[in-house]
XYZ file of C-alpha atoms in Angstrom:
745
model
C 26.100 -42.681 33.741
C 25.124 -39.416 32.070
C 23.539 -39.325 28.629
C 25.810 -38.026 25.862
C 24.073 -35.360 23.780
C 25.102 -33.270 20.783
C 23.465 -30.469 18.810
C 22.667 -32.891 15.981
C 20.541 -34.962 18.407
C 18.160 -32.090 19.176
C 14.671 -32.109 17.569
C 14.423 -28.869 15.580
C 10.633 -28.649 15.668
C 9.157 -25.664 13.795
C 12.644 -24.301 13.039
C 13.581 -27.279 10.852
C 14.143 -26.215 7.274
C 14.696 -22.513 7.973
C 17.599 -21.067 6.031
C 20.776 -20.211 7.929
C 23.945 -18.592 6.629
C 27.073 -20.733 6.923
C 30.696 -20.403 5.854
C 33.114 -23.079 4.688
C 36.229 -23.779 2.705
C 35.723 -24.574 -0.971
C 36.756 -28.209 -0.618
C 34.047 -30.862 -0.804
C 32.826 -32.065 2.580
C 34.501 -29.199 4.482
C 33.169 -28.343 7.943
C 30.514 -25.648 8.158
C 30.858 -22.575 10.366
C 28.276 -20.051 11.542
C 30.858 -17.280 11.964
C 33.225 -16.067 9.297
C 35.724 -15.293 12.065
C 35.698 -18.806 13.542
C 39.225 -19.797 14.550
C 38.820 -23.201 12.911
C 38.018 -21.677 9.500
C 41.599 -21.549 8.199
C 41.309 -20.537 4.548
C 41.503 -17.357 2.509
C 38.812 -18.540 0.107
C 35.623 -18.651 2.156
C 32.383 -19.848 0.622
C 29.161 -18.255 1.925
C 25.897 -20.109 1.442
C 22.359 -20.305 2.820
C 21.414 -23.864 3.760
C 18.310 -25.346 5.429
C 18.596 -26.109 9.136
C 18.506 -29.889 9.437
C 20.292 -32.736 11.199
C 22.719 -33.422 8.333
C 23.792 -29.789 8.305
C 24.326 -29.780 12.092
C 26.542 -32.838 11.874
C 28.884 -30.920 9.550
C 29.317 -28.003 11.952
C 32.725 -27.507 13.517
C 32.786 -28.298 17.235
C 33.400 -24.670 18.229
C 30.468 -23.267 16.247
C 28.168 -26.083 17.379
C 28.886 -25.277 21.016
C 29.137 -21.489 21.022
C 27.644 -20.106 17.791
C 26.836 -17.221 17.421
C 23.566 -17.972 15.661
C 22.073 -14.911 13.986
C 20.659 -11.940 15.826
C 19.892 -12.557 19.503
C 16.338 -11.250 19.210
C 15.102 -13.684 16.569
C 13.277 -16.907 17.373
C 15.888 -19.051 15.627
C 18.724 -17.195 17.344
C 17.112 -17.684 20.751
C 16.454 -21.391 20.120
C 19.981 -22.227 19.003
C 21.519 -19.891 21.570
C 19.552 -21.605 24.348
C 21.026 -24.936 23.287
C 24.683 -23.910 23.051
C 27.260 -22.619 25.499
C 26.143 -23.309 29.061
C 22.559 -23.708 27.855
C 20.307 -26.732 27.573
C 22.785 -29.246 26.176
C 25.305 -28.433 28.890
C 22.743 -28.407 31.706
C 21.144 -31.708 30.647
C 24.546 -33.411 30.854
C 25.768 -31.814 34.106
C 24.984 -32.870 37.679
C 23.892 -36.326 36.621
C 26.494 -38.232 38.655
C 29.282 -37.532 41.182
C 32.089 -35.322 39.957
C 35.278 -37.191 39.104
C 37.460 -34.699 41.013
C 35.203 -34.282 44.063
C 33.866 -37.667 45.099
C 32.682 -38.909 48.472
C 30.788 -41.958 49.636
C 27.451 -42.059 51.375
C 29.168 -43.452 54.472
C 31.639 -40.551 54.539
C 28.734 -38.104 54.449
C 26.941 -39.938 57.258
C 30.074 -40.111 59.460
C 30.809 -36.402 58.916
C 27.255 -35.443 59.910
C 27.444 -37.565 63.087
C 30.817 -36.067 63.997
C 29.600 -32.478 63.618
C 26.468 -33.191 65.631
C 28.429 -34.890 68.428
C 31.144 -32.225 68.587
C 29.072 -29.128 67.865
C 30.703 -27.158 70.657
C 34.270 -28.383 70.161
C 36.941 -26.214 71.759
C 38.995 -24.666 68.932
C 42.187 -25.395 70.907
C 41.368 -29.080 71.404
C 44.237 -31.125 69.940
C 43.170 -34.501 71.354
C 43.868 -37.282 68.883
C 40.916 -38.851 67.088
C 40.670 -41.953 64.894
C 43.094 -42.077 61.985
C 45.946 -40.353 63.786
C 44.647 -36.781 63.331
C 43.465 -34.369 65.997
C 39.785 -33.890 66.810
C 40.086 -30.325 65.521
C 41.393 -31.506 62.129
C 38.668 -34.164 61.897
C 36.078 -31.507 62.711
C 37.438 -29.205 60.003
C 37.414 -32.030 57.434
C 33.781 -32.777 58.293
C 32.858 -29.100 57.895
C 34.631 -29.018 54.519
C 32.667 -32.063 53.337
C 29.422 -30.473 54.542
C 30.192 -27.347 52.540
C 31.056 -29.431 49.471
C 27.827 -31.436 49.633
C 25.762 -28.278 50.111
C 27.518 -26.621 47.149
C 26.796 -29.623 44.916
C 23.151 -29.740 46.020
C 22.738 -26.056 45.233
C 24.506 -26.490 41.887
C 22.315 -29.474 40.984
C 19.174 -27.512 41.896
C 20.326 -24.569 39.807
C 21.141 -26.820 36.847
C 17.763 -28.592 36.992
C 16.020 -25.228 37.225
C 17.821 -23.889 34.159
C 17.159 -27.038 32.175
C 13.428 -27.133 32.978
C 12.991 -23.368 32.588
C 14.691 -23.471 29.185
C 12.696 -26.460 27.966
C 9.439 -24.718 28.853
C 10.002 -22.332 25.920
C 10.391 -25.222 23.458
C 7.669 -27.826 24.200
C 8.709 -30.117 21.315
C 11.905 -30.886 23.308
C 10.145 -32.220 26.416
C 9.922 -35.893 25.415
C 13.460 -35.865 24.060
C 14.837 -34.362 27.294
C 12.771 -36.483 29.712
C 15.411 -39.243 30.243
C 18.082 -36.661 31.053
C 15.789 -34.805 33.448
C 14.974 -38.058 35.237
C 18.668 -38.745 35.818
C 19.243 -35.184 37.053
C 16.273 -35.314 39.446
C 17.464 -38.629 40.860
C 20.966 -37.279 41.512
C 19.525 -34.102 43.056
C 17.489 -36.190 45.510
C 20.621 -38.144 46.438
C 22.438 -34.898 47.221
C 19.445 -33.558 49.157
C 19.320 -36.652 51.346
C 23.045 -36.390 52.071
C 22.850 -32.672 52.861
C 19.801 -33.208 55.100
C 21.910 -35.399 57.400
C 23.808 -32.299 58.491
C 20.586 -30.558 59.549
C 18.793 -31.217 62.859
C 15.060 -30.385 62.517
C 14.825 -29.657 66.251
C 17.582 -27.056 65.964
C 15.664 -25.379 63.131
C 12.562 -25.104 65.320
C 14.565 -23.759 68.272
C 16.255 -21.246 65.968
C 12.830 -20.089 64.747
C 11.664 -19.743 68.348
C 14.770 -17.724 69.256
C 14.261 -15.204 66.468
C 10.603 -14.814 67.482
C 11.355 -13.977 71.126
C 10.503 -10.424 72.175
C 13.254 -8.254 73.618
C 13.478 -9.201 77.333
C 13.856 -6.838 80.262
C 17.593 -6.271 80.495
C 19.394 -5.778 83.866
C 20.744 -2.286 83.203
C 21.292 -1.606 86.933
C 23.105 -4.864 87.736
C 26.331 -3.984 89.633
C 28.157 -6.740 87.738
C 28.146 -4.500 84.648
C 29.513 -1.410 86.394
C 32.883 -1.964 84.703
C 31.246 -1.058 81.384
C 30.636 2.552 82.438
C 27.524 4.626 82.984
C 23.916 3.478 82.633
C 23.668 4.524 78.984
C 26.761 2.508 78.015
C 25.534 -0.513 79.959
C 22.148 -0.253 78.240
C 23.704 -0.109 74.756
C 26.036 -3.030 75.529
C 23.191 -5.269 76.744
C 20.951 -4.437 73.774
C 23.852 -5.198 71.424
C 24.487 -8.503 73.232
C 20.823 -9.473 72.833
C 20.851 -8.733 69.104
C 24.094 -10.658 68.617
C 22.728 -13.671 70.471
C 19.399 -13.626 68.616
C 21.210 -13.404 65.281
C 23.549 -16.276 66.201
C 20.655 -18.364 67.546
C 18.992 -18.128 64.136
C 21.920 -19.984 62.581
C 21.345 -23.703 63.267
C 24.960 -24.829 62.906
C 26.118 -22.765 65.889
C 25.325 -24.602 69.109
C 24.761 -23.110 72.570
C 28.449 -23.585 73.388
C 29.460 -21.460 70.410
C 26.982 -18.754 71.350
C 28.344 -18.811 74.888
C 31.485 -17.132 73.609
C 29.388 -14.019 72.953
C 29.907 -13.175 76.622
C 33.356 -11.916 75.650
C 31.745 -9.326 73.366
C 30.367 -7.364 76.286
C 33.857 -6.743 77.712
C 35.557 -6.132 74.391
C 38.017 -3.265 74.750
C 38.420 -3.744 78.517
C 41.639 -5.147 79.951
C 41.214 -8.688 81.307
C 43.030 -7.805 84.553
C 40.723 -4.932 85.319
C 38.530 -5.254 88.386
C 34.983 -6.307 87.444
C 36.008 -7.880 84.095
C 35.331 -11.471 85.168
C 32.093 -10.555 86.955
C 30.686 -8.786 83.860
C 31.586 -11.696 81.557
C 30.153 -14.275 83.949
C 26.882 -12.371 84.319
C 26.661 -12.027 80.505
C 27.128 -15.799 80.259
C 24.241 -16.376 82.681
C 22.058 -14.004 80.631
C 22.842 -15.917 77.433
C 22.064 -19.233 79.153
C 18.684 -17.873 80.301
C 17.851 -16.801 76.756
C 18.775 -20.276 75.503
C 16.324 -21.747 78.019
C 13.589 -19.385 76.865
C 14.116 -20.436 73.248
C 13.987 -24.125 74.190
C 10.802 -23.559 76.180
C 9.180 -21.672 73.293
C 9.881 -24.586 70.953
C 7.416 -26.962 72.617
C 7.087 -30.553 71.372
C 3.684 -29.757 69.878
C 5.277 -27.081 67.655
C 7.819 -29.467 66.136
C 5.447 -31.551 64.034
C 4.988 -30.311 60.431
C 1.438 -28.989 60.244
C 1.563 -25.884 58.020
C 1.759 -26.130 54.225
C 3.509 -23.235 52.453
C 4.391 -22.332 48.876
C 7.812 -20.726 48.369
C 8.948 -18.836 45.263
C 12.675 -18.649 44.652
C 13.539 -15.015 44.052
C 16.060 -15.485 41.245
C 13.907 -17.996 39.392
C 12.398 -15.351 37.133
C 12.653 -14.009 33.620
C 15.077 -11.345 34.851
C 17.802 -13.982 35.316
C 19.765 -14.610 32.121
C 19.845 -18.261 31.165
C 23.600 -18.178 30.715
C 24.333 -16.269 33.936
C 26.517 -17.795 36.631
C 24.444 -16.705 39.610
C 22.973 -19.551 41.653
C 19.294 -18.846 42.201
C 19.629 -20.314 45.730
C 22.146 -17.572 46.566
C 21.024 -15.068 49.160
C 19.404 -17.684 51.416
C 20.817 -18.082 54.936
C 21.798 -21.460 56.371
C 18.571 -21.736 58.372
C 16.419 -21.309 55.252
C 18.540 -23.802 53.324
C 18.088 -26.260 56.188
C 14.320 -25.770 56.025
C 14.314 -26.484 52.272
C 16.374 -29.646 52.784
C 14.183 -30.916 55.624
C 10.591 -30.056 54.804
C 10.276 -29.737 50.999
C 7.539 -32.117 49.866
C 7.218 -31.016 46.229
C 9.364 -28.927 43.886
C 8.857 -27.429 40.459
C 12.455 -26.460 39.803
C 11.649 -25.008 36.407
C 9.506 -22.221 37.856
C 11.329 -22.161 41.204
C 8.155 -22.969 43.177
C 8.638 -25.265 46.203
C 5.951 -26.712 48.475
C 6.887 -27.050 52.162
C 5.231 -28.713 55.151
C 6.728 -27.086 58.245
C 6.030 -26.675 61.988
C 4.069 -23.605 63.023
C 7.086 -21.762 64.456
C 9.031 -22.304 61.242
C 6.048 -21.128 59.181
C 5.800 -17.996 61.312
C 9.426 -17.103 60.554
C 9.104 -17.888 56.840
C 6.026 -15.668 56.551
C 7.642 -12.775 58.435
C 8.935 -9.705 56.522
C 12.539 -10.535 57.479
C 12.460 -13.912 55.719
C 14.924 -14.272 52.838
C 12.476 -16.596 51.051
C 9.085 -15.216 49.871
C 6.402 -17.629 51.085
C 2.635 -17.772 51.347
C 0.083 -20.305 52.602
C -0.290 -23.068 50.029
C -3.977 -22.227 49.569
C -2.993 -18.788 48.211
C -0.669 -17.700 45.424
C 2.837 -16.605 46.404
C 3.063 -13.066 47.700
C 4.361 -11.708 44.408
C 3.105 -9.271 41.741
C 0.209 -10.628 39.715
C 2.293 -11.153 36.597
C 4.732 -13.368 38.557
C 2.220 -15.600 40.338
C 3.264 -19.180 39.774
C -0.113 -20.944 39.243
C -1.228 -18.788 36.301
C 2.151 -18.159 34.811
C 3.006 -19.602 31.407
C 6.374 -19.520 29.704
C 6.490 -17.847 26.319
C 6.762 -20.501 23.609
C 9.401 -19.469 21.077
C 8.598 -20.358 17.490
C 8.828 -18.626 14.085
C 6.381 -15.813 13.476
C 6.758 -13.597 16.555
C 10.372 -12.378 16.476
C 11.655 -13.775 13.176
C 12.012 -12.150 9.768
C 8.880 -13.881 8.531
C 6.485 -11.976 6.244
C 4.587 -9.354 8.220
C 1.262 -10.815 7.104
C 2.206 -14.050 8.914
C 3.242 -12.452 12.211
C 1.596 -13.711 15.393
C 0.483 -11.219 18.068
C 3.107 -10.749 20.736
C 2.251 -11.569 24.363
C 3.732 -10.803 27.771
C 5.038 -14.360 27.897
C 6.861 -13.820 24.604
C 8.606 -10.776 26.057
C 9.592 -12.756 29.161
C 11.109 -15.362 26.869
C 12.931 -12.639 24.938
C 14.457 -11.167 28.110
C 15.474 -14.623 29.356
C 16.797 -16.199 26.162
C 17.993 -13.077 24.373
C 19.548 -10.746 26.984
C 21.311 -8.880 24.160
C 18.156 -8.419 22.084
C 16.856 -5.066 20.887
C 15.092 -2.809 23.364
C 13.310 -0.696 20.733
C 10.814 -1.971 18.174
C 8.511 -0.840 15.417
C 5.128 -2.317 16.297
C 1.728 -2.322 14.647
C -1.727 -2.473 16.140
C -5.194 -1.644 14.890
C -5.639 0.820 17.750
C -2.401 2.771 17.304
C -1.123 1.955 13.828
C 2.652 1.805 13.391
C 4.589 3.053 16.433
C 8.120 3.002 17.821
C 8.060 1.645 21.373
C 10.530 0.252 23.920
C 9.979 -3.248 25.276
C 8.949 -1.932 28.697
C 6.121 0.125 27.199
C 4.979 -2.799 25.034
C 4.856 -4.987 28.142
C 2.715 -2.449 30.018
C 0.295 -2.201 27.105
C 0.018 -5.964 26.819
C -0.927 -6.151 30.494
C -3.897 -3.892 29.638
C -5.086 -6.026 26.725
C -3.202 -4.427 23.831
C -3.087 -6.527 20.635
C -0.223 -5.968 18.233
C 2.730 -7.470 16.402
C 6.452 -6.752 16.339
C 7.522 -5.472 12.925
C 11.248 -4.821 13.352
C 13.922 -4.115 15.929
C 16.930 -1.838 15.643
C 19.138 -4.638 14.320
C 16.613 -5.346 11.550
C 17.244 -1.983 9.859
C 19.201 -2.291 6.593
C 22.644 -0.703 6.740
C 21.983 1.052 3.432
C 19.576 3.543 5.055
C 21.637 4.457 8.100
C 23.347 7.411 6.434
C 26.686 8.166 4.774
C 29.744 6.938 6.642
C 31.587 10.202 6.014
C 29.585 11.720 8.887
C 31.871 9.831 11.252
C 34.903 11.566 9.771
C 33.435 15.071 10.043
C 35.418 17.471 12.220
C 34.108 18.087 15.703
C 32.958 21.661 16.383
C 34.222 23.568 19.341
C 32.432 22.801 22.588
C 30.353 25.528 24.114
C 27.279 26.392 26.087
C 23.787 26.470 24.639
C 23.840 29.086 21.899
C 21.821 30.562 19.080
C 22.422 28.266 16.157
C 24.059 30.152 13.344
C 25.599 32.879 15.503
C 28.796 33.989 13.821
C 27.700 32.547 10.466
C 26.250 34.485 7.581
C 22.715 33.534 6.669
C 23.947 32.561 3.211
C 26.628 30.306 4.650
C 25.785 26.727 3.560
C 26.409 25.572 7.161
C 24.053 28.094 8.736
C 21.921 26.293 11.380
C 23.724 22.987 10.744
C 23.916 22.259 14.482
C 20.122 21.985 14.628
C 19.810 19.300 11.979
C 19.680 15.528 11.837
C 23.147 15.133 10.284
C 24.754 16.909 13.211
C 22.733 14.659 15.531
C 24.243 11.616 13.856
C 27.722 13.099 14.293
C 27.075 13.775 17.980
C 25.952 10.201 18.534
C 29.096 8.856 16.879
C 31.400 11.231 18.766
C 29.898 10.252 22.111
C 29.935 6.501 21.438
C 33.327 5.471 22.717
C 33.150 1.701 22.162
C 33.645 0.818 18.501
C 31.319 -2.181 18.733
C 28.454 0.077 19.938
C 28.556 2.533 17.021
C 26.462 0.494 14.624
C 23.850 -0.315 17.279
C 23.585 3.322 18.427
C 23.083 4.510 14.850
C 20.309 1.959 14.444
C 18.678 2.988 17.734
C 18.900 6.633 16.676
C 17.291 5.934 13.309
C 14.476 3.990 14.959
C 13.905 6.464 17.796
C 13.494 9.323 15.304
C 10.281 7.627 14.227
C 8.679 8.160 17.652
C 6.057 10.908 17.468
C 6.545 11.867 21.122
C 9.933 11.107 22.676
C 8.275 10.717 26.070
C 6.919 7.403 24.793
C 10.515 6.105 24.866
C 10.467 6.207 28.663
C 10.056 2.547 29.622
C 10.378 3.189 33.363
C 13.975 1.973 33.323
C 16.667 4.629 33.110
C 19.713 4.171 30.922
C 18.313 1.635 28.448
C 18.698 4.173 25.606
C 22.295 5.468 25.587
C 22.908 9.156 26.288
C 24.748 9.362 22.969
C 21.489 8.510 21.195
C 19.603 11.187 23.123
C 22.126 13.795 21.948
C 21.379 12.633 18.418
C 17.661 13.182 18.986
C 17.846 16.504 20.850
C 19.959 19.641 20.881
C 20.356 22.396 23.447
C 21.196 24.935 20.712
C 18.631 27.718 20.511
C 16.519 28.695 17.538
C 16.802 32.311 16.400
C 13.133 33.322 16.140
C 13.674 36.928 14.962
C 12.219 36.346 11.450
C 8.938 35.167 12.977
C 8.368 38.032 15.426
C 5.995 40.817 14.465
C 7.490 44.091 13.154
C 7.978 46.774 15.771
C 9.625 50.067 16.531
C 12.698 48.451 18.116
C 15.051 48.170 15.182
C 17.134 45.484 16.940
C 14.271 43.191 18.005
C 11.826 43.943 15.232
C 10.791 40.869 13.266
C 9.542 40.223 9.791
C 6.221 38.634 10.739
C 6.994 35.496 8.748
C 4.868 32.400 9.364
C 6.395 29.602 11.452
C 5.314 27.154 8.787
C 7.051 23.776 9.229
C 8.742 25.075 12.392
C 5.473 25.543 14.289
C 5.280 21.889 15.310
C 8.968 21.476 16.239
C 9.039 19.893 19.699
C 10.733 21.171 22.842
C 11.133 19.086 26.008
C 11.528 20.581 29.470
C 11.258 19.415 33.060
C 8.814 22.228 33.931
C 6.878 24.474 31.560
C 4.248 25.613 34.071
C 4.471 29.001 35.730
C 2.263 27.640 38.556
C 4.763 24.960 39.610
C 7.768 26.028 41.631
C 11.146 25.387 40.073
C 12.921 26.322 36.905
C 12.535 24.421 33.700
C 15.580 22.412 32.638
C 16.576 20.577 29.532
C 16.385 16.783 30.022
C 20.105 16.825 29.087
C 20.977 19.500 31.662
C 23.359 18.618 34.497
C 20.835 20.056 36.928
C 18.410 17.360 35.715
C 21.192 14.746 36.086
C 21.267 14.305 32.283
C 18.508 11.723 32.680
C 17.092 12.190 29.151
C 13.365 12.517 28.406
C 10.923 10.834 30.792
C 7.153 10.460 30.741
C 6.653 13.267 33.270
C 8.412 15.940 31.210
C 6.487 18.740 29.523
C 6.196 18.933 25.748
C 5.972 22.293 23.996
C 6.176 23.395 20.392
C 7.880 26.402 18.866
C 4.407 27.891 18.427
C 3.855 27.561 22.216
C 7.236 29.169 22.843
C 6.296 32.176 20.693
C 2.896 32.553 22.373
C 4.092 32.725 26.004
C 6.465 34.936 27.987
C 6.037 33.502 31.511
C 8.642 30.737 31.343
C 11.250 30.427 34.088
C 14.200 28.780 32.365
C 17.495 27.494 33.734
C 20.296 29.923 32.877
C 22.738 27.060 32.281
C 20.893 25.030 29.654
C 18.305 27.551 28.451
C 15.414 25.570 29.932
C 14.612 23.066 27.215
C 16.005 20.701 24.610
C 14.939 21.084 21.010
C 14.094 18.102 18.867
C 16.428 18.202 15.908
C 15.056 19.737 12.733
C 14.190 17.615 9.745
C 15.709 18.524 6.392
C 12.537 20.421 5.410
C 12.423 22.336 8.685
C 16.121 23.241 8.470
C 15.710 24.364 4.863
C 12.791 26.617 5.823
C 14.698 27.968 8.832
C 17.533 29.044 6.516
C 15.161 30.527 3.925
C 13.316 32.544 6.599
C 16.571 33.994 7.909
C 17.662 34.986 4.419
C 14.348 36.759 3.827
C 14.552 38.461 7.231
C 18.074 39.610 6.424
C 16.952 41.260 3.187
C 14.125 43.051 5.008
C 16.514 44.421 7.627
C 18.871 45.713 4.934
C 15.986 47.497 3.280
C 14.804 48.901 6.622
C 18.286 50.387 7.132
C 18.469 51.902 3.651
C 20.531 55.067 3.911
C 20.645 56.266 0.307
C 23.845 54.517 -0.756
C 23.686 52.602 -4.025
C 26.580 50.172 -3.717
C 24.577 47.024 -4.455
C 22.562 46.388 -7.572
C 18.899 45.623 -7.082
C 19.186 42.715 -9.503
C 21.213 40.687 -6.952
C 18.555 41.031 -4.263
C 15.742 40.456 -6.742
C 17.360 37.202 -7.851
C 17.554 36.020 -4.263
C 13.934 36.926 -3.658
C 12.948 34.913 -6.733
C 14.826 31.920 -5.328
C 13.042 32.276 -1.981
C 9.650 32.628 -3.686
C 10.224 29.247 -5.316
C 10.945 27.523 -1.984
C 8.768 24.471 -1.426
C 8.866 21.748 1.239
C 9.528 18.166 0.165
C 5.815 17.469 0.529
C 4.065 20.342 -1.232
C 0.802 19.397 0.447
C 2.282 20.727 3.692
C 2.834 24.167 2.145
C -0.589 25.549 1.550
C -3.126 27.833 3.133
C -2.292 30.924 5.166
C 1.413 30.050 5.744
C 2.133 29.876 2.023
C 0.146 33.065 1.362
C 1.957 34.981 4.128
C 5.315 33.816 2.782
C 4.501 34.920 -0.754
C 2.986 38.236 0.445
C 6.196 39.010 2.364
C 8.301 38.308 -0.710
C 6.044 40.402 -2.981
C 6.251 43.317 -0.539
C 10.033 43.116 -0.420
C 10.181 42.835 -4.216
C 8.195 46.085 -4.525
C 10.475 47.789 -2.029
C 13.547 46.632 -3.921
C 12.097 47.969 -7.123
C 11.578 51.382 -5.485
C 14.916 51.318 -3.714
C 17.981 53.077 -5.076
C 20.475 51.410 -2.732
C 20.773 48.179 -0.787
C 23.731 47.280 1.432
C 25.818 44.195 0.801
C 23.709 41.201 1.836
C 26.713 39.158 2.854
C 26.944 40.594 6.388
C 26.579 37.997 9.178
C 23.231 37.726 10.940
C 22.927 39.267 14.352
């Protein structure tokens, strides 16, 4: 009988005593709930409280919350621990596949009789209706035996998957091992019972012959045999015989199809030819003789000496990795053909189901097929590690132990350094966890990095701690909610920001700023449940110094909507920063770039020596792939210094990182100053505007300061003030200035 387990029976280990938020009715002794929206919480007066995690508290949980949660954020240690227990996690796996299913039972004798029947009648004629024991036809008895074989195999695979998930999950929580040992013993015993029953349906000699058949070289085919003349010319005969060989070799590699079944392949060579046509029977008969000769070659290749297990191999199950979610429904034995499954049933001598590493002792021919590139099961000689990347090699691999202090909201001073094994545990136990983190290290200080980049650094010896993920950000700093209700501007191509707006318009250049980036992210996030997460990812990603560092080698992890919040394809109007010249339309004011000098631009190609135009990472010509590590990074200062760029005419060639509030404020101030200079340059003797209006605006611009005054010093500040003083003198000498409310050009 299986062992009955509940959440209250689980040792809590280092998580015992941690505070968790629960909800309940106000009555004394009411059930506790971990979700305010739990269907069993039927009251309008809900009490919210923080209680320590302990056995007594778990006993008061409602059955729905105890089984399915949700418990906190998926990326925290406590959330991963409790999430791994609930649902189809550890508690479910430890209690499943411990005894025969009540609805699908069979006896050991039934399994033995079915195996003997299938072996004795391997080549049964599908039209055979001869009566067998029990008053049913031989065909029906054969079909029932095949159905039982499939059922036993399915249960063996399911039991192996369940044991794997249980052991793999327990490896992250070592304090549960002793508690779970009785359940694991029962599961392992039942798995061995299923393996022994399934092995009865497998003939080891057939497995060796199948391996020999797949190893045979392509024989010399009788292309000129007159018996195949009905097929057509030499080229058609050649193609038909090659196809017949491949079909036979593929069928011979499947151990449950006997020689009689493969004999029917002779009909394939005359497919599409009428059966009453002259030469039809001769071609089919000759194809049958060819198939029989190949069967003899396979039998001869599988010599008696090759059938004794002599080679020891280590096999690594492909799906038994950190990439497989614990709560997924995929069987990690899926993808293996019947021959490979037969090999596992027959020659497995040791199995670590938790890591998916099996030890096999097989005949040489079987080992040769398992080690070949076409094998569906990665294997290597037992003396060597499995033929897998270094980080996945079984012998040196350790599961990440999940405990408070790595992912939790513990004080930063108590954080433990993160390791590659911790990240594997995070991907396995928290598939919905954050992909972007603030990290700290002595070598790099505080940085914003995706999980993929953190993992690469850890492989090179990086030492650091996780500070916070996107879901850790407080909602109070994410920005005003009215941004979501802002009207959407008209769509258009890349344009000069501010075109059509007067420089004194309060919305001048708004499309370049951070607020508009937030609006774009919200407008392009179509699922309501993703809006909060995308705003958090946007806020965190804005802290990255170089957006190329957000390329984790895995496209699509950061939503496109977030990239549109980080970047814009609107163009800066750089006229105020060009040097004065004789061209009245392109002449600048020679203003310093100031805070705009370091504004970043990202392009696919900024080199004039490399063929191809430069595109914005958001351009359709670049497949809207966002910023990657191989993109080029420029600044506005670089853009002003060069004239040899070859930009895409569709997107303008680059994407601009959105301006901070200080940069946008300076951009507006520079355009206002440039506007006044142009009006003075065009002075035509009219005196419609009082000089006091312009002087007042110049005084306002002279008082402009960035948020951090330390950034506004040196030559930039002096140039700015010199330009204003010069314009002030010109205004004082001027007798007429045109209305400064005209839109910028």
